[in-house]
CSV table of C-alpha atoms in Angstrom, one decimal:
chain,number,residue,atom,x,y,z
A,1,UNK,CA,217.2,-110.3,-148.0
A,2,UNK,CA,215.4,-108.6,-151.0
A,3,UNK,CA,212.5,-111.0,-150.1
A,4,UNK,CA,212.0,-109.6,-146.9
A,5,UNK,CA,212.2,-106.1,-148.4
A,6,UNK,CA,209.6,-107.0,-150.5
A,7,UNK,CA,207.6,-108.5,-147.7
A,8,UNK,CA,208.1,-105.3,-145.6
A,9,UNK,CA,207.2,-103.2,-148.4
A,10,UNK,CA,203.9,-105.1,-149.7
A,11,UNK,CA,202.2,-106.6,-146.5
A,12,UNK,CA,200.8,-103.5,-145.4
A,13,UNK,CA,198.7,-103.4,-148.7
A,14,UNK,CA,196.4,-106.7,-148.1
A,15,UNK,CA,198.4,-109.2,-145.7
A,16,UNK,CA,198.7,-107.0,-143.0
A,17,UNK,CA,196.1,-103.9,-144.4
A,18,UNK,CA,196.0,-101.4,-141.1
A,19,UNK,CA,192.6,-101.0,-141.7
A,20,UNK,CA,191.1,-104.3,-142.5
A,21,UNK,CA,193.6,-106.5,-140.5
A,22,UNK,CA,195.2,-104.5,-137.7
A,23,UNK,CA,191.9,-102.4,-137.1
A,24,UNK,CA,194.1,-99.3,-136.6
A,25,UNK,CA,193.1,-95.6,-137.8
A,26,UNK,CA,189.4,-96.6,-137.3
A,27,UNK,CA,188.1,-93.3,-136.5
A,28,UNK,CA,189.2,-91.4,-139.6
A,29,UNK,CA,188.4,-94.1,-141.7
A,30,UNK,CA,185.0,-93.7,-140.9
A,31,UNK,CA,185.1,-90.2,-140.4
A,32,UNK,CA,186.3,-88.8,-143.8
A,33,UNK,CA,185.0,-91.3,-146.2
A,34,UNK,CA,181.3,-89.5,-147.4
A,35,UNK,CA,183.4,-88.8,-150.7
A,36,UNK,CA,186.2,-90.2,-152.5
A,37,UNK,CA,188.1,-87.2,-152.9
A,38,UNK,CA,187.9,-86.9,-149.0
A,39,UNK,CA,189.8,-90.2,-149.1
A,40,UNK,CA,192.2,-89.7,-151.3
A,41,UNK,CA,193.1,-86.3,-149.4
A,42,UNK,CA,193.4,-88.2,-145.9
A,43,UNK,CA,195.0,-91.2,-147.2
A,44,UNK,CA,197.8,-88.8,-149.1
A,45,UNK,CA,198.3,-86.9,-145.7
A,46,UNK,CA,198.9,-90.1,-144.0
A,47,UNK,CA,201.4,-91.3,-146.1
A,48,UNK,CA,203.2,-89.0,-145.9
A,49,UNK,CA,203.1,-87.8,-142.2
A,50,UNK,CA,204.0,-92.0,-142.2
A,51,UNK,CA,207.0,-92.3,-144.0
A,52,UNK,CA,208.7,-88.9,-142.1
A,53,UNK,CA,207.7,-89.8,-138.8
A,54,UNK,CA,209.4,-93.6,-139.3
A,55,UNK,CA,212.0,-92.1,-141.0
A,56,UNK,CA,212.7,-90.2,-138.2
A,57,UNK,CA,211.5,-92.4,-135.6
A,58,UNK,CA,214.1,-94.8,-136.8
A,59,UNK,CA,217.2,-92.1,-137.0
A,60,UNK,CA,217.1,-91.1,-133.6
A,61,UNK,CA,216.1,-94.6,-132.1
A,62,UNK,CA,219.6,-94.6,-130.5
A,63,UNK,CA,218.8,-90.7,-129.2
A,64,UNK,CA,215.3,-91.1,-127.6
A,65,UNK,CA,215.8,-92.8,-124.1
A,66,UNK,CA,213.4,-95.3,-123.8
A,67,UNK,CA,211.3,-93.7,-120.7
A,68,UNK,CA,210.6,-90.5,-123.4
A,69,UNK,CA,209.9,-92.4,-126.2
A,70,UNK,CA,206.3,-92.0,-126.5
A,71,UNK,CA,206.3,-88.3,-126.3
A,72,UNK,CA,209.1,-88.1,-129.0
A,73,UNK,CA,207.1,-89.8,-130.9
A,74,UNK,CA,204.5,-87.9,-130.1
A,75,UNK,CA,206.6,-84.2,-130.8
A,76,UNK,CA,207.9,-85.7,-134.0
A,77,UNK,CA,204.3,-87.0,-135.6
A,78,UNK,CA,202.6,-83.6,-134.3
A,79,UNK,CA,205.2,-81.2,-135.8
A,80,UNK,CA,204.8,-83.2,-139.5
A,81,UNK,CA,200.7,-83.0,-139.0
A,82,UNK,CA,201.2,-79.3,-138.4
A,83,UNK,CA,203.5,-78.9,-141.6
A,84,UNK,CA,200.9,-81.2,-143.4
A,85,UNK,CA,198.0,-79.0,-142.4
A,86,UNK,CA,200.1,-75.8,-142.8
A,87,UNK,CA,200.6,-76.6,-146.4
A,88,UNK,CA,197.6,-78.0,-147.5
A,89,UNK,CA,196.1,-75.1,-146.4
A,90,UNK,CA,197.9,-72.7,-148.6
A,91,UNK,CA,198.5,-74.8,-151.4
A,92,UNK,CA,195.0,-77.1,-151.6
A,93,UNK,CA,192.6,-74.9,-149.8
A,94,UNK,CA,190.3,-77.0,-150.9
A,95,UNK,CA,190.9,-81.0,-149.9
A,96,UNK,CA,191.7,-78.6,-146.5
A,97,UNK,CA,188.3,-77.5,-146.2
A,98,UNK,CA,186.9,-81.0,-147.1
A,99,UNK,CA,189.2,-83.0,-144.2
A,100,UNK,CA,188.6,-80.3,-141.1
A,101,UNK,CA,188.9,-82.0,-137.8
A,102,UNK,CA,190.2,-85.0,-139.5
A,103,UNK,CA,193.7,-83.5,-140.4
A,104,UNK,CA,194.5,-82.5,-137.0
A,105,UNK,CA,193.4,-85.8,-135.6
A,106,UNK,CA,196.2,-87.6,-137.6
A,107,UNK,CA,198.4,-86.8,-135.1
A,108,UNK,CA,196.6,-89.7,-133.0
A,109,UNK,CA,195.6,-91.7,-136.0
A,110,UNK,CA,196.8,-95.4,-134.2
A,111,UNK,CA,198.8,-96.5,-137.4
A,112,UNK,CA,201.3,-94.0,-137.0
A,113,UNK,CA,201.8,-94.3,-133.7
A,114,UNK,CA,201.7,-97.9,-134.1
A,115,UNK,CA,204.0,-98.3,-136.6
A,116,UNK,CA,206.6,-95.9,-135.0
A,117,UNK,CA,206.5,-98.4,-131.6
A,118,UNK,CA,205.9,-101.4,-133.5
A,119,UNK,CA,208.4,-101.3,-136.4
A,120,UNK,CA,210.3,-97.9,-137.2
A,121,UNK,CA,211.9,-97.9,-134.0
A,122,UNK,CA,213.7,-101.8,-134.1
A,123,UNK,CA,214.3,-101.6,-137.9
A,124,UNK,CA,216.5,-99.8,-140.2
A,125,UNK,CA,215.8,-96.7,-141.9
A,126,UNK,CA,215.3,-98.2,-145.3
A,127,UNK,CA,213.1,-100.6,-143.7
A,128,UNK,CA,211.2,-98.1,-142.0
A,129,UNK,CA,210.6,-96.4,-145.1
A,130,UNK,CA,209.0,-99.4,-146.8
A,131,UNK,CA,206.7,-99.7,-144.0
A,132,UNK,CA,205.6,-96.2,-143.7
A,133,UNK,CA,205.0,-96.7,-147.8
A,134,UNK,CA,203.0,-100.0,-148.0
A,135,UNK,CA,201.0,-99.5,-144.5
A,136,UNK,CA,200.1,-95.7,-146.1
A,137,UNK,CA,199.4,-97.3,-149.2
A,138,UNK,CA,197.0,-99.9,-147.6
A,139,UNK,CA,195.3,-97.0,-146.0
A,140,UNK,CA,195.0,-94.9,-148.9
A,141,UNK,CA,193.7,-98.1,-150.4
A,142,UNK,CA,191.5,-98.9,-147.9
A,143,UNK,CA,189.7,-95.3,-147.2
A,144,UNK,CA,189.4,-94.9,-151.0
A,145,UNK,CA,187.4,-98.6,-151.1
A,146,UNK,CA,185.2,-97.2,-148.3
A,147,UNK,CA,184.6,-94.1,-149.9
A,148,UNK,CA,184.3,-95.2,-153.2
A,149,UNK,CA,181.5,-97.8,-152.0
A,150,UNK,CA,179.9,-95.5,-149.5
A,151,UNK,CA,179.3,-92.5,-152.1
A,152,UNK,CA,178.5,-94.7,-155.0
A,153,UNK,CA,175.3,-96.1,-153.3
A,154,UNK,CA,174.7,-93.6,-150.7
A,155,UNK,CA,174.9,-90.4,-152.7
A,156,UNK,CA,174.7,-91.7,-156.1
A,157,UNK,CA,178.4,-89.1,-157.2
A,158,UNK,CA,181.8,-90.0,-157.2
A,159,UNK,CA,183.5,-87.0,-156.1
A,160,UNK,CA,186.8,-86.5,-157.5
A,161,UNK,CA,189.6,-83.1,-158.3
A,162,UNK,CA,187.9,-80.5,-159.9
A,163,UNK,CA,189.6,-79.8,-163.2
A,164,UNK,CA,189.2,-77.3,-165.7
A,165,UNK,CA,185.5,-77.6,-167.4
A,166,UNK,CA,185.1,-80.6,-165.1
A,167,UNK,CA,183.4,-79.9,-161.8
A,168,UNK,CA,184.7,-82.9,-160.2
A,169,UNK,CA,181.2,-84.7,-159.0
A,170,UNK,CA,180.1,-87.8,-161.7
A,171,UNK,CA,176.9,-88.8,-161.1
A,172,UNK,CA,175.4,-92.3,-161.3
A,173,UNK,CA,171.9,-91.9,-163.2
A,174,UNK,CA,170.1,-94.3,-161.6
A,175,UNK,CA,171.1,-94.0,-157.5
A,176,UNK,CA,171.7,-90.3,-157.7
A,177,UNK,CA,168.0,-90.3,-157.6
A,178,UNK,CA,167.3,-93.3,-155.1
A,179,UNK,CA,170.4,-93.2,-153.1
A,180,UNK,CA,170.7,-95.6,-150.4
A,181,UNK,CA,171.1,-92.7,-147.6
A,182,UNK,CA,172.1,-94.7,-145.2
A,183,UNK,CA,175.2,-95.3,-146.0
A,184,UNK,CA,176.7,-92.1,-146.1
A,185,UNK,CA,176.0,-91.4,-142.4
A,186,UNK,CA,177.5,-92.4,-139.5
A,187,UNK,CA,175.7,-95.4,-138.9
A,188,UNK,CA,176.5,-97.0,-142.2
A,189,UNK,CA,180.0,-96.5,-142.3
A,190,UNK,CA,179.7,-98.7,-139.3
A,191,UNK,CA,178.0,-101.3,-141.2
A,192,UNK,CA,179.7,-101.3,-144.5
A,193,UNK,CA,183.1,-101.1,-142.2
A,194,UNK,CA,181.4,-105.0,-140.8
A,195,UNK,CA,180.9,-106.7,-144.0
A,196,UNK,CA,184.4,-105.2,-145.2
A,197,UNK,CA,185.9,-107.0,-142.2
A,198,UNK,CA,183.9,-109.8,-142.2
A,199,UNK,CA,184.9,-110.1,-146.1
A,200,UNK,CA,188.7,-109.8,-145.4
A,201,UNK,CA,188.5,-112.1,-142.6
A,202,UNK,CA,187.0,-114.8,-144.8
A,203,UNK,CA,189.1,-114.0,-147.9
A,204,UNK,CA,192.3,-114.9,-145.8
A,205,UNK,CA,191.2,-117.8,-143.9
A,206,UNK,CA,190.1,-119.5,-147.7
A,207,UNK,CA,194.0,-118.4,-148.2
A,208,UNK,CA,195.3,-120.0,-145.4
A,209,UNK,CA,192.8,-123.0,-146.5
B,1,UNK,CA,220.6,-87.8,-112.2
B,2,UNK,CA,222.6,-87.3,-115.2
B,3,UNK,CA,219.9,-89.9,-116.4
B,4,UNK,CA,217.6,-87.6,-116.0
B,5,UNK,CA,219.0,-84.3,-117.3
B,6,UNK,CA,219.7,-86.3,-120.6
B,7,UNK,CA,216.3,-87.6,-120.7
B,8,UNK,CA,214.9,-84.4,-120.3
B,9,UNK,CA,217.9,-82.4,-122.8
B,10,UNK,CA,216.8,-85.2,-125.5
B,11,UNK,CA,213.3,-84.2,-125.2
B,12,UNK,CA,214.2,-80.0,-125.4
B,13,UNK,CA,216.2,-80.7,-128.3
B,14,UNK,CA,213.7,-82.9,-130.4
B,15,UNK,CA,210.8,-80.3,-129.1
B,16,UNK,CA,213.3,-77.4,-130.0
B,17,UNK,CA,213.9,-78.6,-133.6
B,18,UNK,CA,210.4,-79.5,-134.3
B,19,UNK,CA,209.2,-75.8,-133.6
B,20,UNK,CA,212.0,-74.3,-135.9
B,21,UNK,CA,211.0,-76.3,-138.4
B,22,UNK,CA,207.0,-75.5,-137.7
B,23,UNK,CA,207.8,-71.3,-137.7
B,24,UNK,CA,210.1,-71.9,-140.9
B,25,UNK,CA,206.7,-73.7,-142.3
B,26,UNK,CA,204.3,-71.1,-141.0
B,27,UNK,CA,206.9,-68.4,-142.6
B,28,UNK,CA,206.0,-69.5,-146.2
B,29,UNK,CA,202.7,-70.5,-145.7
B,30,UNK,CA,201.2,-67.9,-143.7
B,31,UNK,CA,201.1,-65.4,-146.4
B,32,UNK,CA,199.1,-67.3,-148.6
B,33,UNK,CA,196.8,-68.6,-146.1
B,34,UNK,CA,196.2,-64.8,-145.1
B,35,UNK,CA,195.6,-63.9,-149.1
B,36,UNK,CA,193.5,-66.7,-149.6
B,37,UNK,CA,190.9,-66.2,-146.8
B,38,UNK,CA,190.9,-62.6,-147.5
B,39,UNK,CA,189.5,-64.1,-151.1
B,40,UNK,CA,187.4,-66.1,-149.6
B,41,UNK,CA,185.5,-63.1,-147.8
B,42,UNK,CA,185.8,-61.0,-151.3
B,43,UNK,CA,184.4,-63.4,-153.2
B,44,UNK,CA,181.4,-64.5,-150.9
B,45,UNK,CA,180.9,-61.2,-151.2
B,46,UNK,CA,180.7,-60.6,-154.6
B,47,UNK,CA,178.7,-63.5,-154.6
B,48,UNK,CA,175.4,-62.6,-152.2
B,49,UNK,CA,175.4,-59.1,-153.6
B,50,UNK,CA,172.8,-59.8,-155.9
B,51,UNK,CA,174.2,-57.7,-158.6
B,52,UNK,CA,174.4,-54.5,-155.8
B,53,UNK,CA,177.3,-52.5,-155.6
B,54,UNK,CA,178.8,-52.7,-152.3
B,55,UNK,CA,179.3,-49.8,-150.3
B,56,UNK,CA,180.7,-48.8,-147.1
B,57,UNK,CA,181.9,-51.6,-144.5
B,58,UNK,CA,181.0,-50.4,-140.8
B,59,UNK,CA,182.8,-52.3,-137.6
B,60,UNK,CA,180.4,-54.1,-135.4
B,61,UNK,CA,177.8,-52.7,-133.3
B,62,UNK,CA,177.3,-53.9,-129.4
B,63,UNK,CA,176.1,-57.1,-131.6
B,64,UNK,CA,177.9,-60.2,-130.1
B,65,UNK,CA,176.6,-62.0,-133.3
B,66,UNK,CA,177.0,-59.5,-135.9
B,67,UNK,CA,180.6,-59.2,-136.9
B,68,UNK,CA,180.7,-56.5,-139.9
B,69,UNK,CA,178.0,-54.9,-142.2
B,70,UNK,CA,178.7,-53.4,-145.3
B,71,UNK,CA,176.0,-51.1,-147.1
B,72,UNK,CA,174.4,-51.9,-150.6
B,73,UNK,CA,173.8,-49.7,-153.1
B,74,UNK,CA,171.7,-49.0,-156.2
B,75,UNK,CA,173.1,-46.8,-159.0
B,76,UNK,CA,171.6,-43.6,-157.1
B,77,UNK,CA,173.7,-44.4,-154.7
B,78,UNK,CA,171.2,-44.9,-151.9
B,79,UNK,CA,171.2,-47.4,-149.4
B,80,UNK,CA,169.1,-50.7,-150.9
B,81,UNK,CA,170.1,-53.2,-148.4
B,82,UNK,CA,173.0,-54.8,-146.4
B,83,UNK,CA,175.8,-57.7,-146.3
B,84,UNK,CA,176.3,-58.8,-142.8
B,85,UNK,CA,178.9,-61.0,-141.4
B,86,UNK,CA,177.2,-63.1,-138.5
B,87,UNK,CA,178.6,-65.9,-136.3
B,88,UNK,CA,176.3,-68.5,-135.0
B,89,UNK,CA,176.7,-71.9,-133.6
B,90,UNK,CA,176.4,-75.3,-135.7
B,91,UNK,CA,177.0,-78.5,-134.4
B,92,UNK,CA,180.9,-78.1,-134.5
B,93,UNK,CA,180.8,-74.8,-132.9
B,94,UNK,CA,181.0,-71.4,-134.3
B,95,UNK,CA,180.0,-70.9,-137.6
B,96,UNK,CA,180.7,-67.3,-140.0
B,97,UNK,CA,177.8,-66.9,-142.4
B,98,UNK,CA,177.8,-63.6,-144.4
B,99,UNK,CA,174.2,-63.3,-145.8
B,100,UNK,CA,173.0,-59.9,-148.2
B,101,UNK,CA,169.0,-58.9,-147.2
B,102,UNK,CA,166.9,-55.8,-148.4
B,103,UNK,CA,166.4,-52.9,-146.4
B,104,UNK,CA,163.1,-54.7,-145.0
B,105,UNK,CA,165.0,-57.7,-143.8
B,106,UNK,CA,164.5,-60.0,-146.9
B,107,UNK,CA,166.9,-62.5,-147.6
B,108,UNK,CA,169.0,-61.8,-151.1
B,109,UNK,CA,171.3,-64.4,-150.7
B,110,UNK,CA,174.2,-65.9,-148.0
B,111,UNK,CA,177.2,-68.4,-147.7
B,112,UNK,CA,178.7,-70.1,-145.0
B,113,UNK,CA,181.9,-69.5,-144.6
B,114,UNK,CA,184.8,-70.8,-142.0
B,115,UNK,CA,182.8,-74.2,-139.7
B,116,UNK,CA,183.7,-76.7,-138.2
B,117,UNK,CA,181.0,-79.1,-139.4
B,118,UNK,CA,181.3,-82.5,-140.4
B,119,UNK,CA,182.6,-83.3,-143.6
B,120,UNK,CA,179.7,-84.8,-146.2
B,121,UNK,CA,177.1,-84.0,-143.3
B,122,UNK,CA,177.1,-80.2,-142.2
B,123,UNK,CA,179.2,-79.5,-144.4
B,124,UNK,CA,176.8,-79.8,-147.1
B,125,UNK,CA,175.8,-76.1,-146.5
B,126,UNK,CA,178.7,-74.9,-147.8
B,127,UNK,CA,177.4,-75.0,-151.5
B,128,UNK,CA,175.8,-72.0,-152.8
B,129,UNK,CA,172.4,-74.4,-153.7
B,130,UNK,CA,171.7,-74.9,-149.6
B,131,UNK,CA,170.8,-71.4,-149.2
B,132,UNK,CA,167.9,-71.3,-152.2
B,133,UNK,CA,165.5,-72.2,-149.1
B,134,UNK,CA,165.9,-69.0,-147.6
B,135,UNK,CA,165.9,-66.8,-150.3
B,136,UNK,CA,163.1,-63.8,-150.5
B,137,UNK,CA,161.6,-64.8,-146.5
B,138,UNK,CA,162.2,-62.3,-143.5
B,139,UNK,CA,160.3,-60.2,-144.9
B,140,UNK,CA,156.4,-61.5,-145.5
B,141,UNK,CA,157.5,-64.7,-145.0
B,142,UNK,CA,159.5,-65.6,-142.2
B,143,UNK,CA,163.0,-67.0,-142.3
B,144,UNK,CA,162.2,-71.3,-141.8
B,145,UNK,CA,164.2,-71.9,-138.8
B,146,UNK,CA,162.6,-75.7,-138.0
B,147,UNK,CA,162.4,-78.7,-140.7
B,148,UNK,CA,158.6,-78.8,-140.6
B,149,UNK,CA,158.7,-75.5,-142.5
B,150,UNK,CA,160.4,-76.7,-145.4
B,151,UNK,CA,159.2,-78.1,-148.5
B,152,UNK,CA,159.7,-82.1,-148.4
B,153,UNK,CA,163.0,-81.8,-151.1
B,154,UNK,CA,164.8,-79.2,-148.7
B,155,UNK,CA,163.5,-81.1,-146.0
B,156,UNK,CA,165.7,-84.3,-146.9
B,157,UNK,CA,168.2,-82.2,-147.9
B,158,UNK,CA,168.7,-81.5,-144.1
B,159,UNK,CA,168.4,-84.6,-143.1
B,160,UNK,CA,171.6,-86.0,-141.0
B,161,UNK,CA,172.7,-82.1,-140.3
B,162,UNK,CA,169.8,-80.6,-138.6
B,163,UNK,CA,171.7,-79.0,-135.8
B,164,UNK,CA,173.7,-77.3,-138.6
B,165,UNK,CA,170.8,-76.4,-140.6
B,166,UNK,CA,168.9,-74.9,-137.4
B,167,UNK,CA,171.8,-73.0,-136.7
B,168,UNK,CA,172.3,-71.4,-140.2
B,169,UNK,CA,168.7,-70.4,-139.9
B,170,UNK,CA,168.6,-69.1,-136.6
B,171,UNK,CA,171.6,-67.2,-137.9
B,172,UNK,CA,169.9,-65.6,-140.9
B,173,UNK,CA,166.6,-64.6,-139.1
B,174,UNK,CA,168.7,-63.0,-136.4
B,175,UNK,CA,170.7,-60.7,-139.1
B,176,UNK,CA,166.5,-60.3,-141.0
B,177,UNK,CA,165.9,-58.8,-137.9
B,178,UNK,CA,168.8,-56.7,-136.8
B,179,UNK,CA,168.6,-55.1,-140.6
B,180,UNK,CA,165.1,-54.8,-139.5
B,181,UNK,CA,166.1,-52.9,-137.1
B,182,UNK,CA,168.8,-50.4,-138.9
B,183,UNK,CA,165.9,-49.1,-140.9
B,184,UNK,CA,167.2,-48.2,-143.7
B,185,UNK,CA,169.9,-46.1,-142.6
């Protein structure tokens, strides 16, 4: 039984990564990842509109009748966005400015969504909290990645909190002033996004040998 | 039908519950958001004053894309230029820029404020640096409203936003113009 805890808790992460596996949450993945703070911010909301829309999803699993269950779902993820955005926008104007459209749009980010019809609302709520934890970790994990890779070579800056005396932007001598520009448009998040996939695909086929 | 009245009471309720605890969120957060984009303004400001002292603030004119102007002044207390608050369009929509300009329509300085561009794209002009291309035209010089008037580093600097940039720009020659057009007064 703890194994399967542990399972539940830990395949979202690489096994079972939304992003690089299940190819859910595509949009903001590509969306907010010009800078890594912008993918910390997203992947932090996501968790945690996650874990209370399982958590919930799996409470009232007995409640919702089956014909409704979408739009419960629906109502329940849309009210936590709200409180998400709510929130970050008085308390970190900032990572609020940075994400825009992108905060909203969780409420029809595909892994919540998925995960609520998929998992949270057959399994327990313990279990559903595990999953909401290691499928929001694997995204965190995953937009950070793409970020992290995206602003690196295509802006030359890693982009993190500003802090005190520290302005939050490190740049990288070298590519900050030959950046590779296409990566931190549109077209080569689409790319990088590719390879990524085409990396994960063959790191777990050598797995399975 | 009592199938249906408890599908549809199941769905009331959850909807029900989730707006209390949406106002009860908005109750402790809408203060703050109120205070900090009141800063916001005060701040941007401050900032595109260019070490004027800010007058009086006058309402809008018949202007549909100037919002507020507020006077600048020199020690003497006369009238050495203007802050206006304009709303143009970018590629997510409406855009507030506040930009600061001498009495002959010269640009002093100007921020963009609330956008809906896209994040590490458009949203590039929010920093003060984007502006430094506009600085000191409108009046002998004109305001560069197309990316063939731009030196080659502002140029790239643009490059993946033009939209937004050609809106800003459009924008600030718009508000050259209309202070142009107040005369000094």
């Amino acid at each position: 039984m703890a194994d399967e805890r542990k399972l539940v808790l830990t395949r979202g992460i690489v096994k079972e990564n939304p992003v690089f596996i299940l190819m859910l949450g595509l949009c903001p993945t590509l969306g907010v990842t010009t800078q890594v703070i912008n993918g910390l911010g997203m992947g932090a909301a996501v968790i945690f509109v996650l874990v209370f829309s399982n958590i919930f999803v799996s409470l009232l699993k007995n409640v919702i009748p089956n014909s409704v269950r979408i739009p419960s779902y629906i109502v329940i993820i849309a009210a936590f966005v709200t409180i998400v955005e709510m929130v970050m926008h008085a308390f970190a104007p900032a990572i609020y400015k940075a994400l825009g459209i992108f905060l909203p749009l969780i409420v029809v980010n595909c892994i919540i969504l998925g995960r609520a019809e998929a998992f949270a609302n057959k399994n327990s709520v313990l279990d559903s909290f595990l999953d909401a934890i290691g499928m929001g970790v694997g995204f965190l994990l995953a937009v950070t990645l793409i970020a992290l890779i995206r602003e690196v070579f295509g802006s030359g800056t890693i982009t993190l909190m500003a802090i005190g005396s520290f302005d939050g932007v490190i740049e990288i001598p070298l590519l900050y002033s030959y950046p590779v520009r296409i990566l931190s448009l549109a077209a080569g998040a689409l790319l990088l996004m590719g390879y990524l996939k085409a990396f994960f695909e063959w790191a777990s086929a050598r797995k399975r040998g | 039908m009592r199938q249906f009245m408890r599908v549809g009471v199941t769905l009331a309720l959850i909807a029900a519950v989730a707006a209390t605890a949406l106002a009860l969120v908005n109750e402790v957060t809408a203060p703050r958001i109120a205070a900090y984009e009141l800063q916001v303004i005060q701040n941007a400001l401050t900032e595109v004053s260019g070490g004027f002292e800010i007058g009086e603030t006058r309402g809008a004119p018949d202007e549909a894309s100037v919002r507020e102007i507020h006077t600048l002044t020199d020690p003497s207390n006369s009238i050495s230029g203007y802050i206006l608050q304009l709303v143009g369009t970018g590629y997510g929509g409406e855009m507030t820029i506040m930009a600061s300009y001498t009495s002959d329509g010269a640009v002093i300085d100007a921020r963009l404020l609330a956008n809906a561009e896209t994040p590490g794209l458009g949203k590039k002009a929010e920093s003060p640096s984007y502006m430094e291309k506009f600085k000191d035209t409108g009046s002998e010089q004109s305001v560069p409203v197309k990316k063939d008037e731009l030196e080659k580093a502002d140029a790239d600097s643009i490059s993946g936003a033009t939209v937004t940039f050609s809106g800003i720009a459009k924008t600030i020659a718009y508000g050259s113009d209309f202070v142009k057009s107040l005369g000094g007064e």
